[in-house]
mmCIF file of C-alpha atoms in Angstrom:
data_model
loop_
_atom_site.group_PDB
_atom_site.id
_atom_site.type_symbol
_atom_site.label_atom_id
_atom_site.label_comp_id
_atom_site.label_asym_id
_atom_site.label_seq_id
_atom_site.Cartn_x
_atom_site.Cartn_y
_atom_site.Cartn_z
ATOM 1 C CA MET Y 1 -15.988 -3.694 -19.607
ATOM 2 C CA THR Y 2 -13.201 -6.297 -18.866
ATOM 3 C CA ILE Y 3 -9.957 -5.346 -16.535
ATOM 4 C CA GLU Y 4 -6.781 -7.299 -16.687
ATOM 5 C CA LEU Y 5 -3.660 -8.260 -13.918
ATOM 6 C CA ILE Y 6 -0.896 -8.936 -15.785
ATOM 7 C CA GLY Y 7 2.044 -9.700 -13.191
ATOM 8 C CA LEU Y 8 5.846 -8.710 -14.269
ATOM 9 C CA GLU Y 9 7.945 -11.697 -14.249
ATOM 10 C CA ASN Y 10 11.788 -10.567 -13.942
ATOM 11 C CA ILE Y 11 11.406 -9.307 -11.349
ATOM 12 C CA PRO Y 12 14.982 -9.945 -8.630
ATOM 13 C CA ILE Y 13 15.337 -9.259 -5.577
ATOM 14 C CA VAL Y 14 16.347 -5.977 -4.861
ATOM 15 C CA ASN Y 15 18.731 -4.706 -2.896
ATOM 16 C CA LYS Y 16 18.656 -0.503 -1.195
ATOM 17 C CA GLY Y 17 19.866 1.179 -3.969
ATOM 18 C CA ASP Y 18 18.515 -0.513 -6.576
ATOM 19 C CA ASP Y 19 16.583 1.812 -9.182
ATOM 20 C CA ILE Y 20 13.358 0.447 -8.490
ATOM 21 C CA SER Y 21 11.787 1.433 -11.793
ATOM 22 C CA GLN Y 22 14.481 0.740 -14.023
ATOM 23 C CA MET Y 23 13.647 -2.420 -13.067
ATOM 24 C CA ILE Y 24 9.947 -2.553 -13.642
ATOM 25 C CA LYS Y 25 11.465 -0.503 -16.502
ATOM 26 C CA ASP Y 26 12.856 -4.187 -18.219
ATOM 27 C CA ALA Y 27 10.674 -6.488 -17.280
ATOM 28 C CA ILE Y 28 7.765 -4.382 -18.961
ATOM 29 C CA LEU Y 29 9.823 -4.554 -22.344
ATOM 30 C CA LYS Y 30 11.531 -8.194 -21.290
ATOM 31 C CA GLN Y 31 8.246 -9.663 -21.174
ATOM 32 C CA GLU Y 32 6.626 -7.033 -24.718
ATOM 33 C CA CYS Y 33 3.292 -6.664 -22.242
ATOM 34 C CA SER Y 34 4.629 -2.995 -23.647
ATOM 35 C CA ILE Y 35 2.448 0.586 -21.305
ATOM 36 C CA LYS Y 36 -0.751 1.356 -22.334
ATOM 37 C CA HIS Y 37 -2.662 5.371 -21.383
ATOM 38 C CA GLY Y 38 -4.942 4.150 -18.495
ATOM 39 C CA ASP Y 39 -2.534 1.687 -16.702
ATOM 40 C CA ILE Y 40 -2.063 1.260 -13.716
ATOM 41 C CA ILE Y 41 1.454 0.171 -11.897
ATOM 42 C CA LEU Y 42 0.773 -1.476 -8.353
ATOM 43 C CA ILE Y 43 3.826 -2.238 -6.856
ATOM 44 C CA ALA Y 44 4.714 -3.979 -3.397
ATOM 45 C CA GLU Y 45 5.587 -1.466 -0.770
ATOM 46 C CA THR Y 46 8.178 -3.789 0.900
ATOM 47 C CA LEU Y 47 9.811 -3.541 -2.687
ATOM 48 C CA ILE Y 48 10.729 -0.132 -1.801
ATOM 49 C CA SER Y 49 11.761 -0.685 1.250
ATOM 50 C CA LYS Y 50 13.690 -3.076 0.017
ATOM 51 C CA VAL Y 51 15.331 -0.129 -2.469
ATOM 52 C CA GLU Y 52 14.760 2.898 0.519
ATOM 53 C CA GLY Y 53 17.337 0.890 2.358
ATOM 54 C CA ASN Y 54 14.656 0.978 5.202
ATOM 55 C CA PHE Y 55 15.683 -2.214 6.813
ATOM 56 C CA ILE Y 56 14.871 -2.483 11.276
ATOM 57 C CA LYS Y 57 17.548 -4.767 12.604
ATOM 58 C CA ILE Y 58 15.472 -6.999 14.759
ATOM 59 C CA ASP Y 59 18.320 -8.865 16.420
ATOM 60 C CA GLU Y 60 19.491 -5.271 17.953
ATOM 61 C CA ILE Y 61 16.900 -3.863 19.604
ATOM 62 C CA ASN Y 62 16.244 -3.647 23.715
ATOM 63 C CA PRO Y 63 13.074 -3.664 24.516
ATOM 64 C CA SER Y 64 12.169 -1.620 27.187
ATOM 65 C CA LYS Y 65 9.656 -2.512 30.164
ATOM 66 C CA GLU Y 66 6.274 -1.641 28.710
ATOM 67 C CA ALA Y 67 7.602 -3.097 25.249
ATOM 68 C CA ILE Y 68 8.286 -7.019 27.428
ATOM 69 C CA GLU Y 69 4.671 -6.595 28.976
ATOM 70 C CA ILE Y 70 3.004 -5.992 26.187
ATOM 71 C CA ALA Y 71 4.156 -8.526 24.340
ATOM 72 C CA LEU Y 72 3.452 -11.399 26.578
ATOM 73 C CA LYS Y 73 0.476 -10.330 26.692
ATOM 74 C CA SER Y 74 -0.106 -10.191 22.409
ATOM 75 C CA LYS Y 75 2.416 -13.140 22.749
ATOM 76 C CA LYS Y 76 4.810 -11.216 20.248
ATOM 77 C CA ASN Y 77 8.325 -10.771 20.111
ATOM 78 C CA PRO Y 78 9.316 -8.157 22.798
ATOM 79 C CA LYS Y 79 12.141 -6.827 19.992
ATOM 80 C CA LEU Y 80 9.109 -6.590 17.985
ATOM 81 C CA VAL Y 81 7.146 -4.697 19.737
ATOM 82 C CA GLU Y 82 9.908 -1.541 20.645
ATOM 83 C CA ALA Y 83 9.917 -1.705 16.829
ATOM 84 C CA ILE Y 84 7.040 -1.110 16.356
ATOM 85 C CA PHE Y 85 7.570 1.611 18.807
ATOM 86 C CA GLY Y 86 8.684 3.400 17.187
ATOM 87 C CA GLU Y 87 7.054 3.004 13.841
ATOM 88 C CA SER Y 88 4.002 4.275 15.361
ATOM 89 C CA ASN Y 89 2.195 7.785 17.229
ATOM 90 C CA GLU Y 90 -0.720 5.692 19.023
ATOM 91 C CA ILE Y 91 -1.085 2.685 20.725
ATOM 92 C CA VAL Y 92 -4.814 1.606 19.800
ATOM 93 C CA GLU Y 93 -5.223 -2.216 20.590
ATOM 94 C CA VAL Y 94 -4.114 -5.109 21.997
ATOM 95 C CA GLY Y 95 -5.093 -8.584 21.995
ATOM 96 C CA PRO Y 96 -4.143 -11.768 22.092
ATOM 97 C CA ASP Y 97 -2.314 -12.386 18.882
ATOM 98 C CA PHE Y 98 -1.596 -8.607 17.832
ATOM 99 C CA ILE Y 99 -1.037 -4.843 18.609
ATOM 100 C CA ILE Y 100 -3.097 -2.088 16.185
ATOM 101 C CA SER Y 101 -1.530 0.896 16.310
ATOM 102 C CA GLU Y 102 -1.584 4.472 14.257
ATOM 103 C CA THR Y 103 1.354 5.109 12.378
ATOM 104 C CA HIS Y 104 3.124 7.887 11.547
ATOM 105 C CA HIS Y 105 1.095 8.138 8.042
ATOM 106 C CA GLY Y 106 -1.498 7.721 10.183
ATOM 107 C CA PHE Y 107 -2.455 4.273 8.923
ATOM 108 C CA VAL Y 108 -4.341 2.489 11.917
ATOM 109 C CA CYS Y 109 -3.179 -1.143 11.465
ATOM 110 C CA ALA Y 110 -2.179 -4.498 12.629
ATOM 111 C CA ASN Y 111 2.362 -4.328 14.233
ATOM 112 C CA ALA Y 112 2.442 -0.881 12.499
ATOM 113 C CA GLY Y 113 3.052 -2.422 8.998
ATOM 114 C CA ILE Y 114 6.093 -3.891 10.141
ATOM 115 C CA ASP Y 115 7.081 -7.043 7.897
ATOM 116 C CA GLU Y 116 9.091 -9.609 8.100
ATOM 117 C CA SER Y 117 8.111 -11.095 5.226
ATOM 118 C CA ASN Y 118 10.941 -11.569 1.790
ATOM 119 C CA ALA Y 119 13.652 -9.562 4.693
ATOM 120 C CA ASP Y 120 16.584 -11.459 5.001
ATOM 121 C CA GLU Y 121 16.942 -13.476 8.651
ATOM 122 C CA GLY Y 122 17.412 -10.854 11.808
ATOM 123 C CA LEU Y 123 16.004 -7.874 9.637
ATOM 124 C CA ALA Y 124 12.279 -6.615 9.209
ATOM 125 C CA THR Y 125 10.518 -3.822 6.701
ATOM 126 C CA PRO Y 126 8.595 -1.524 7.757
ATOM 127 C CA MET Y 127 5.846 0.994 5.529
ATOM 128 C CA PRO Y 128 8.139 3.481 3.165
ATOM 129 C CA LYS Y 129 9.001 6.826 4.827
ATOM 130 C CA ASP Y 130 6.850 8.665 1.689
ATOM 131 C CA SER Y 131 4.734 5.901 0.064
ATOM 132 C CA ASP Y 132 3.078 9.365 -2.260
ATOM 133 C CA LYS Y 133 6.781 10.247 -3.002
ATOM 134 C CA SER Y 134 7.838 6.890 -4.042
ATOM 135 C CA ALA Y 135 4.560 6.474 -6.088
ATOM 136 C CA ARG Y 136 4.818 9.873 -7.981
ATOM 137 C CA GLU Y 137 8.859 9.523 -8.284
ATOM 138 C CA ILE Y 138 8.154 5.560 -10.559
ATOM 139 C CA ARG Y 139 5.612 7.199 -11.987
ATOM 140 C CA ARG Y 140 6.387 10.246 -13.862
ATOM 141 C CA TYR Y 141 10.076 8.051 -14.902
ATOM 142 C CA LEU Y 142 8.090 5.349 -16.558
ATOM 143 C CA GLU Y 143 5.412 7.892 -18.244
ATOM 144 C CA GLU Y 144 8.043 9.740 -19.368
ATOM 145 C CA GLU Y 145 10.153 6.654 -20.519
ATOM 146 C CA PHE Y 146 6.375 5.433 -22.203
ATOM 147 C CA GLY Y 147 5.378 8.271 -23.046
ATOM 148 C CA GLU Y 148 1.662 7.567 -22.002
ATOM 149 C CA GLU Y 149 0.018 8.257 -18.682
ATOM 150 C CA ILE Y 150 -0.489 5.895 -16.606
ATOM 151 C CA ALA Y 151 0.145 6.222 -12.592
ATOM 152 C CA VAL Y 152 1.128 3.669 -9.294
ATOM 153 C CA ILE Y 153 -0.100 2.566 -6.750
ATOM 154 C CA ILE Y 154 1.586 1.358 -3.768
ATOM 155 C CA THR Y 155 0.026 -1.588 -1.966
ATOM 156 C CA ASP Y 156 0.377 -3.290 1.328
ATOM 157 C CA THR Y 157 -1.893 -6.403 3.090
ATOM 158 C CA GLN Y 158 -3.898 -5.370 6.432
ATOM 159 C CA GLY Y 159 -6.190 -7.511 8.036
ATOM 160 C CA ARG Y 160 -10.147 -5.772 9.009
ATOM 161 C CA ALA Y 161 -12.927 -4.908 11.709
ATOM 162 C CA PHE Y 162 -14.568 -7.253 12.227
ATOM 163 C CA ARG Y 163 -13.798 -9.506 8.973
ATOM 164 C CA ASN Y 164 -11.204 -12.471 8.999
ATOM 165 C CA GLY Y 165 -8.525 -12.703 6.663
ATOM 166 C CA ALA Y 166 -5.857 -9.584 5.302
ATOM 167 C CA VAL Y 167 -6.114 -7.764 1.769
ATOM 168 C CA GLY Y 168 -4.243 -5.801 -0.516
ATOM 169 C CA VAL Y 169 -4.964 -2.193 0.084
ATOM 170 C CA ALA Y 170 -2.961 1.208 -0.929
ATOM 171 C CA ILE Y 171 -0.840 2.960 0.563
ATOM 172 C CA GLY Y 172 0.254 5.365 -1.437
ATOM 173 C CA CYS Y 173 -0.662 6.614 -4.769
ATOM 174 C CA SER Y 174 0.278 9.238 -8.002
ATOM 175 C CA GLY Y 175 -1.579 9.947 -11.382
ATOM 176 C CA ILE Y 176 -4.663 8.833 -10.273
ATOM 177 C CA LYS Y 177 -7.530 9.406 -7.216
ATOM 178 C CA ALA Y 178 -7.138 6.786 -4.685
ATOM 179 C CA LEU Y 179 -10.872 7.894 -2.880
ATOM 180 C CA TRP Y 180 -13.322 8.287 -5.291
ATOM 181 C CA LYS Y 181 -17.094 10.509 -4.463
ATOM 182 C CA ARG Y 182 -19.775 9.969 -6.397
ATOM 183 C CA VAL Y 183 -22.001 11.848 -4.480
ATOM 184 C CA GLY Y 184 -24.881 13.722 -6.436
ATOM 185 C CA GLU Y 185 -24.221 11.204 -9.011
ATOM 186 C CA LYS Y 186 -27.675 8.618 -9.685
ATOM 187 C CA ASP Y 187 -28.664 4.925 -9.351
ATOM 188 C CA LEU Y 188 -30.149 2.891 -11.796
ATOM 189 C CA TYR Y 189 -33.834 4.336 -10.267
ATOM 190 C CA GLY Y 190 -32.997 7.399 -10.746
ATOM 191 C CA ARG Y 191 -31.903 8.529 -6.930
ATOM 192 C CA LYS Y 192 -28.915 10.921 -6.010
ATOM 193 C CA LEU Y 193 -26.293 9.683 -4.201
ATOM 194 C CA GLU Y 194 -26.001 11.707 -0.894
ATOM 195 C CA THR Y 195 -22.738 9.454 1.260
ATOM 196 C CA THR Y 196 -21.369 7.528 -1.508
ATOM 197 C CA GLU Y 197 -17.369 7.222 -1.462
ATOM 198 C CA ILE Y 198 -15.535 4.327 -3.187
ATOM 199 C CA ALA Y 199 -11.743 3.229 -2.008
ATOM 200 C CA THR Y 200 -11.020 3.131 -5.321
ATOM 201 C CA GLY Y 201 -7.231 2.513 -4.547
ATOM 202 C CA ASP Y 202 -7.825 -0.094 -1.923
ATOM 203 C CA GLU Y 203 -9.900 -1.829 -4.482
ATOM 204 C CA LEU Y 204 -7.071 -1.799 -6.569
ATOM 205 C CA ALA Y 205 -4.461 -3.339 -4.497
ATOM 206 C CA ALA Y 206 -6.771 -5.967 -3.310
ATOM 207 C CA ALA Y 207 -7.311 -6.843 -7.019
ATOM 208 C CA ALA Y 208 -3.868 -6.910 -7.848
ATOM 209 C CA SER Y 209 -3.331 -8.899 -4.899
ATOM 210 C CA LEU Y 210 -4.845 -11.596 -6.047
ATOM 211 C CA VAL Y 211 -2.223 -11.844 -8.482
ATOM 212 C CA MET Y 212 1.518 -11.032 -6.145
ATOM 213 C CA GLY Y 213 -0.836 -13.270 -3.262
ATOM 214 C CA GLN Y 214 1.015 -12.781 0.274
ATOM 215 C CA ALA Y 215 4.605 -16.426 -0.407
ATOM 216 C CA ASP Y 216 7.287 -17.129 -2.578
ATOM 217 C CA GLU Y 217 5.174 -16.509 -5.695
ATOM 218 C CA GLY Y 218 7.867 -13.516 -6.804
ATOM 219 C CA LEU Y 219 5.455 -11.341 -8.672
ATOM 220 C CA PRO Y 220 5.547 -8.212 -6.298
ATOM 221 C CA VAL Y 221 4.457 -6.139 -9.600
ATOM 222 C CA VAL Y 222 0.910 -5.592 -10.877
ATOM 223 C CA ILE Y 223 0.076 -3.781 -14.270
ATOM 224 C CA ILE Y 224 -4.065 -3.685 -14.417
ATOM 225 C CA ARG Y 225 -4.764 -2.000 -17.018
ATOM 226 C CA GLY Y 226 -8.648 -1.622 -18.461
ATOM 227 C CA PHE Y 227 -9.873 0.375 -16.458
ATOM 228 C CA ASP Y 228 -12.283 2.553 -17.720
ATOM 229 C CA SER Y 229 -12.101 5.228 -15.032
ATOM 230 C CA PHE Y 230 -8.586 6.445 -15.441
ATOM 231 C CA ASP Y 231 -8.933 9.482 -17.749
ATOM 232 C CA LYS Y 232 -12.021 10.402 -14.259
ATOM 233 C CA LEU Y 233 -10.477 10.113 -12.075
ATOM 234 C CA ARG Y 234 -6.902 11.011 -13.376
ATOM 235 C CA ASP Y 235 -5.023 12.804 -10.549
ATOM 236 C CA VAL Y 236 -1.040 14.066 -10.447
ATOM 237 C CA ASP Y 237 -1.092 15.790 -7.660
ATOM 238 C CA SER Y 238 -2.803 12.998 -5.569
ATOM 239 C CA SER Y 239 -2.135 11.692 -2.646
ATOM 240 C CA ILE Y 240 -2.833 8.581 -0.300
ATOM 241 C CA THR Y 241 -4.363 11.211 3.328
ATOM 242 C CA SER Y 242 -7.775 10.968 0.760
ATOM 243 C CA LEU Y 243 -8.445 7.422 2.184
ATOM 244 C CA ILE Y 244 -7.802 8.168 5.899
ATOM 245 C CA ARG Y 245 -10.905 9.181 7.951
ATOM 246 C CA PRO Y 246 -10.156 11.609 10.592
ATOM 247 C CA LYS Y 247 -9.498 10.368 14.235
ATOM 248 C CA GLU Y 248 -12.232 12.079 15.491
ATOM 249 C CA PHE Y 249 -15.109 11.187 12.638
ATOM 250 C CA ASP Y 250 -13.141 7.460 14.324
ATOM 251 C CA VAL Y 251 -15.645 5.493 16.410
ATOM 252 C CA PHE Y 252 -14.127 2.537 17.032
ATOM 253 C CA ARG Y 253 -11.516 3.830 18.694
ATOM 254 C CA LYS Y 254 -12.019 5.395 23.448
#
């Protein structure tokens, strides 16, 4: 199997109200890479939040007493800490340079997924309100325009427990299962798999992140082509919630 990663050039700086689906279509046509059956379009979440007008005006926030106290412990801007409160169901842990929280979506990550990079001065972008919905709308538009079955995944960059560094993860999807349950299949020695589940959405997001980059690469949309399990995992009703571990099974939270 050969997988191709295609970074879409000609995606401009976006603003609230821009039609991101049309922008992606135009970029595909200009780059002459077309769309093929089974293509997976991966889009950085910051792009989605911007066009949906999902901004936080950090400078206008009045931090609470609790935010100021946690800011001292985490060495973060108290205004940012208050913003993290606003995007969280629960503060899970506070460290010398991090705040781990559970977002309203159910993701457990640093800073509630609020991103201060690649945004105008004084602004930050929280996670999109409903990344599954955004992915579904973009997928339907591109499928209609190009006449091919595809998938769309909204990506973020997050750290991981017990490992340094950040990787791309999926926070929204449409057209493909984000979790591949392989229980019952056989390994090379004929033994049945009993617990194996693959976070396909995260693996695809991590691959795309190599092309997207984290600085000034300017490639927030990546096409993955040649993933030969696309048809097996095709699901127009997919949701990112399949990747979220239920709290009762989260043995690392007190």
